[in-house]
PDB file of C-alpha atoms in Angstrom:
ATOM      1  CA  UNK A   3      31.164  49.960 119.785  1.00  0.00           C
ATOM      2  CA  UNK A   4      31.457  49.386 116.037  1.00  0.00           C
ATOM      3  CA  UNK A   5      34.244  51.903 115.844  1.00  0.00           C
ATOM      4  CA  UNK A   6      36.256  50.346 118.533  1.00  0.00           C
ATOM      5  CA  UNK A   7      35.796  47.034 116.775  1.00  0.00           C
ATOM      6  CA  UNK A   8      36.972  48.322 113.265  1.00  0.00           C
ATOM      7  CA  UNK A   9      39.858  49.872 114.951  1.00  0.00           C
ATOM      8  CA  UNK A  10      40.969  46.757 116.793  1.00  0.00           C
ATOM      9  CA  UNK A  11      40.647  44.764 113.518  1.00  0.00           C
ATOM     10  CA  UNK A  12      42.669  47.473 111.853  1.00  0.00           C
ATOM     11  CA  UNK A  13      39.886  48.167 109.354  1.00  0.00           C
ATOM     12  CA  UNK A  14      40.166  51.933 110.101  1.00  0.00           C
ATOM     13  CA  UNK A  15      42.966  53.949 110.999  1.00  0.00           C
ATOM     14  CA  UNK A  16      43.719  54.388 114.889  1.00  0.00           C
ATOM     15  CA  UNK A  17      42.929  58.110 114.767  1.00  0.00           C
ATOM     16  CA  UNK A  18      39.270  57.362 113.637  1.00  0.00           C
ATOM     17  CA  UNK A  19      37.104  59.143 116.228  1.00  0.00           C
ATOM     18  CA  UNK A  20      35.705  56.923 119.124  1.00  0.00           C
ATOM     19  CA  UNK A  21      32.044  58.210 118.617  1.00  0.00           C
ATOM     20  CA  UNK A  22      30.092  58.110 115.374  1.00  0.00           C
ATOM     21  CA  UNK A  23      28.690  61.662 115.971  1.00  0.00           C
ATOM     22  CA  UNK A  24      32.232  62.845 115.909  1.00  0.00           C
ATOM     23  CA  UNK A  25      32.500  61.869 112.233  1.00  0.00           C
ATOM     24  CA  UNK A  26      31.112  64.374 109.677  1.00  0.00           C
ATOM     25  CA  UNK A  27      30.500  62.143 106.922  1.00  0.00           C
ATOM     26  CA  UNK A  28      31.025  58.797 105.558  1.00  0.00           C
ATOM     27  CA  UNK A  29      34.678  58.584 104.253  1.00  0.00           C
ATOM     28  CA  UNK A  30      36.080  56.062 101.921  1.00  0.00           C
ATOM     29  CA  UNK A  31      38.188  54.773 104.753  1.00  0.00           C
ATOM     30  CA  UNK A  32      35.076  54.391 107.064  1.00  0.00           C
ATOM     31  CA  UNK A  33      33.011  52.734 104.425  1.00  0.00           C
ATOM     32  CA  UNK A  34      35.678  50.391 103.488  1.00  0.00           C
ATOM     33  CA  UNK A  35      36.291  49.285 107.046  1.00  0.00           C
ATOM     34  CA  UNK A  36      32.692  48.633 107.541  1.00  0.00           C
ATOM     35  CA  UNK A  37      32.460  46.576 104.279  1.00  0.00           C
ATOM     36  CA  UNK A  38      35.772  44.943 105.169  1.00  0.00           C
ATOM     37  CA  UNK A  39      34.109  43.668 108.266  1.00  0.00           C
ATOM     38  CA  UNK A  40      31.076  42.550 106.676  1.00  0.00           C
ATOM     39  CA  UNK A  41      33.308  40.520 104.119  1.00  0.00           C
ATOM     40  CA  UNK A  42      35.025  38.907 107.176  1.00  0.00           C
ATOM     41  CA  UNK A  43      31.745  37.607 108.473  1.00  0.00           C
ATOM     42  CA  UNK A  44      30.355  34.069 107.493  1.00  0.00           C
ATOM     43  CA  UNK A  45      27.268  35.804 105.857  1.00  0.00           C
ATOM     44  CA  UNK A  46      26.187  34.103 102.609  1.00  0.00           C
ATOM     45  CA  UNK A  47      25.124  37.140 100.967  1.00  0.00           C
ATOM     46  CA  UNK A  48      26.827  40.623 100.791  1.00  0.00           C
ATOM     47  CA  UNK A  49      25.060  43.379  99.136  1.00  0.00           C
ATOM     48  CA  UNK A  50      26.209  46.949  98.895  1.00  0.00           C
ATOM     49  CA  UNK A  51      23.752  49.392  97.427  1.00  0.00           C
ATOM     50  CA  UNK A  52      24.639  52.131  95.076  1.00  0.00           C
ATOM     51  CA  UNK A  53      24.296  54.801  97.655  1.00  0.00           C
ATOM     52  CA  UNK A  54      26.835  53.231  99.944  1.00  0.00           C
ATOM     53  CA  UNK A  55      29.187  52.439  97.019  1.00  0.00           C
ATOM     54  CA  UNK A  56      29.284  56.100  95.915  1.00  0.00           C
ATOM     55  CA  UNK A  57      28.741  57.480  99.533  1.00  0.00           C
ATOM     56  CA  UNK A  58      25.528  59.300  98.224  1.00  0.00           C
ATOM     57  CA  UNK A  59      23.601  60.895 101.231  1.00  0.00           C
ATOM     58  CA  UNK A  60      20.276  60.468  99.364  1.00  0.00           C
ATOM     59  CA  UNK A  61      18.487  57.431  99.754  1.00  0.00           C
ATOM     60  CA  UNK A  62      16.342  55.672  97.234  1.00  0.00           C
ATOM     61  CA  UNK A  63      13.866  54.135  99.706  1.00  0.00           C
ATOM     62  CA  UNK A  64      13.145  55.616 103.006  1.00  0.00           C
ATOM     63  CA  UNK A  65      11.332  52.905 105.209  1.00  0.00           C
ATOM     64  CA  UNK A  66       8.224  54.037 106.932  1.00  0.00           C
ATOM     65  CA  UNK A  67       7.164  56.704 104.447  1.00  0.00           C
ATOM     66  CA  UNK A  68       4.779  56.667 101.642  1.00  0.00           C
ATOM     67  CA  UNK A  69       3.589  60.075 100.618  1.00  0.00           C
ATOM     68  CA  UNK A  70       6.326  61.906 102.402  1.00  0.00           C
ATOM     69  CA  UNK A  71       9.257  60.642 100.282  1.00  0.00           C
ATOM     70  CA  UNK A  72       9.654  60.055  96.706  1.00  0.00           C
ATOM     71  CA  UNK A  73      10.490  56.355  97.266  1.00  0.00           C
ATOM     72  CA  UNK A  74      12.206  54.502  94.308  1.00  0.00           C
ATOM     73  CA  UNK A  75      11.718  57.787  92.017  1.00  0.00           C
ATOM     74  CA  UNK A  76      14.916  59.510  92.941  1.00  0.00           C
ATOM     75  CA  UNK A  77      17.660  58.969  90.202  1.00  0.00           C
ATOM     76  CA  UNK A  78      20.828  57.644  91.124  1.00  0.00           C
ATOM     77  CA  UNK A  79      23.674  60.098  91.093  1.00  0.00           C
ATOM     78  CA  UNK A  80      25.672  57.958  88.432  1.00  0.00           C
ATOM     79  CA  UNK A  81      24.565  55.654  85.563  1.00  0.00           C
ATOM     80  CA  UNK A  82      25.604  52.068  85.450  1.00  0.00           C
ATOM     81  CA  UNK A  83      28.174  53.172  82.611  1.00  0.00           C
ATOM     82  CA  UNK A  84      29.756  55.821  84.935  1.00  0.00           C
ATOM     83  CA  UNK A  85      30.077  53.158  87.683  1.00  0.00           C
ATOM     84  CA  UNK A  86      31.701  50.760  85.509  1.00  0.00           C
ATOM     85  CA  UNK A  87      34.386  53.326  84.298  1.00  0.00           C
ATOM     86  CA  UNK A  88      34.917  55.026  87.766  1.00  0.00           C
ATOM     87  CA  UNK A  89      38.377  54.658  89.171  1.00  0.00           C
ATOM     88  CA  UNK A  90      36.960  55.077  92.636  1.00  0.00           C
ATOM     89  CA  UNK A  91      34.415  52.187  92.238  1.00  0.00           C
ATOM     90  CA  UNK A  92      37.040  50.086  90.547  1.00  0.00           C
ATOM     91  CA  UNK A  93      39.303  50.614  93.612  1.00  0.00           C
ATOM     92  CA  UNK A  94      36.705  49.808  96.087  1.00  0.00           C
ATOM     93  CA  UNK A  95      35.671  46.463  94.151  1.00  0.00           C
ATOM     94  CA  UNK A  96      39.350  45.532  94.042  1.00  0.00           C
ATOM     95  CA  UNK A  97      39.533  46.061  97.859  1.00  0.00           C
ATOM     96  CA  UNK A  98      36.465  44.168  98.418  1.00  0.00           C
ATOM     97  CA  UNK A  99      37.590  41.275  96.393  1.00  0.00           C
ATOM     98  CA  UNK A 100      40.913  41.283  98.132  1.00  0.00           C
ATOM     99  CA  UNK A 101      39.017  41.045 101.411  1.00  0.00           C
ATOM    100  CA  UNK A 102      36.904  38.201 100.378  1.00  0.00           C
ATOM    101  CA  UNK A 103      39.935  36.136  98.765  1.00  0.00           C
ATOM    102  CA  UNK A 104      41.609  36.608 102.215  1.00  0.00           C
ATOM    103  CA  UNK A 105      38.648  34.825 103.737  1.00  0.00           C
ATOM    104  CA  UNK A 106      38.668  32.062 101.228  1.00  0.00           C
ATOM    105  CA  UNK A 107      35.200  32.884 100.045  1.00  0.00           C
ATOM    106  CA  UNK A 108      36.171  33.518  96.417  1.00  0.00           C
ATOM    107  CA  UNK A 109      38.917  32.049  94.334  1.00  0.00           C
ATOM    108  CA  UNK A 110      41.293  34.134  92.563  1.00  0.00           C
ATOM    109  CA  UNK A 111      41.012  31.844  89.529  1.00  0.00           C
ATOM    110  CA  UNK A 112      37.043  32.556  89.365  1.00  0.00           C
ATOM    111  CA  UNK A 113      37.557  36.242  87.830  1.00  0.00           C
ATOM    112  CA  UNK A 114      36.815  37.478  91.332  1.00  0.00           C
TER     113      UNK A 114
END
């Protein structure tokens, strides 16, 4: 149902498969659509973790595990400096800011 909603809001292309199991991996388009939807909601806090930002399939923390998974010990794929200088991350942040501006939740004059 989320894919239908994202399509109806024009947050993902019309050719996006209707079922999640038909999508091989999280694409930039799909990630941006999901985050775009979240930005449209009246939530007071929108947090995006580094794994989602970079589409990293490895999770930092796997809830419900203790000894089975190296929670919080797995190094992130990119350093903060690499993230800051990444054109892909910059494009994503610009897209997110644009969506937040469209909702009136950030002001263009505030550096957002």
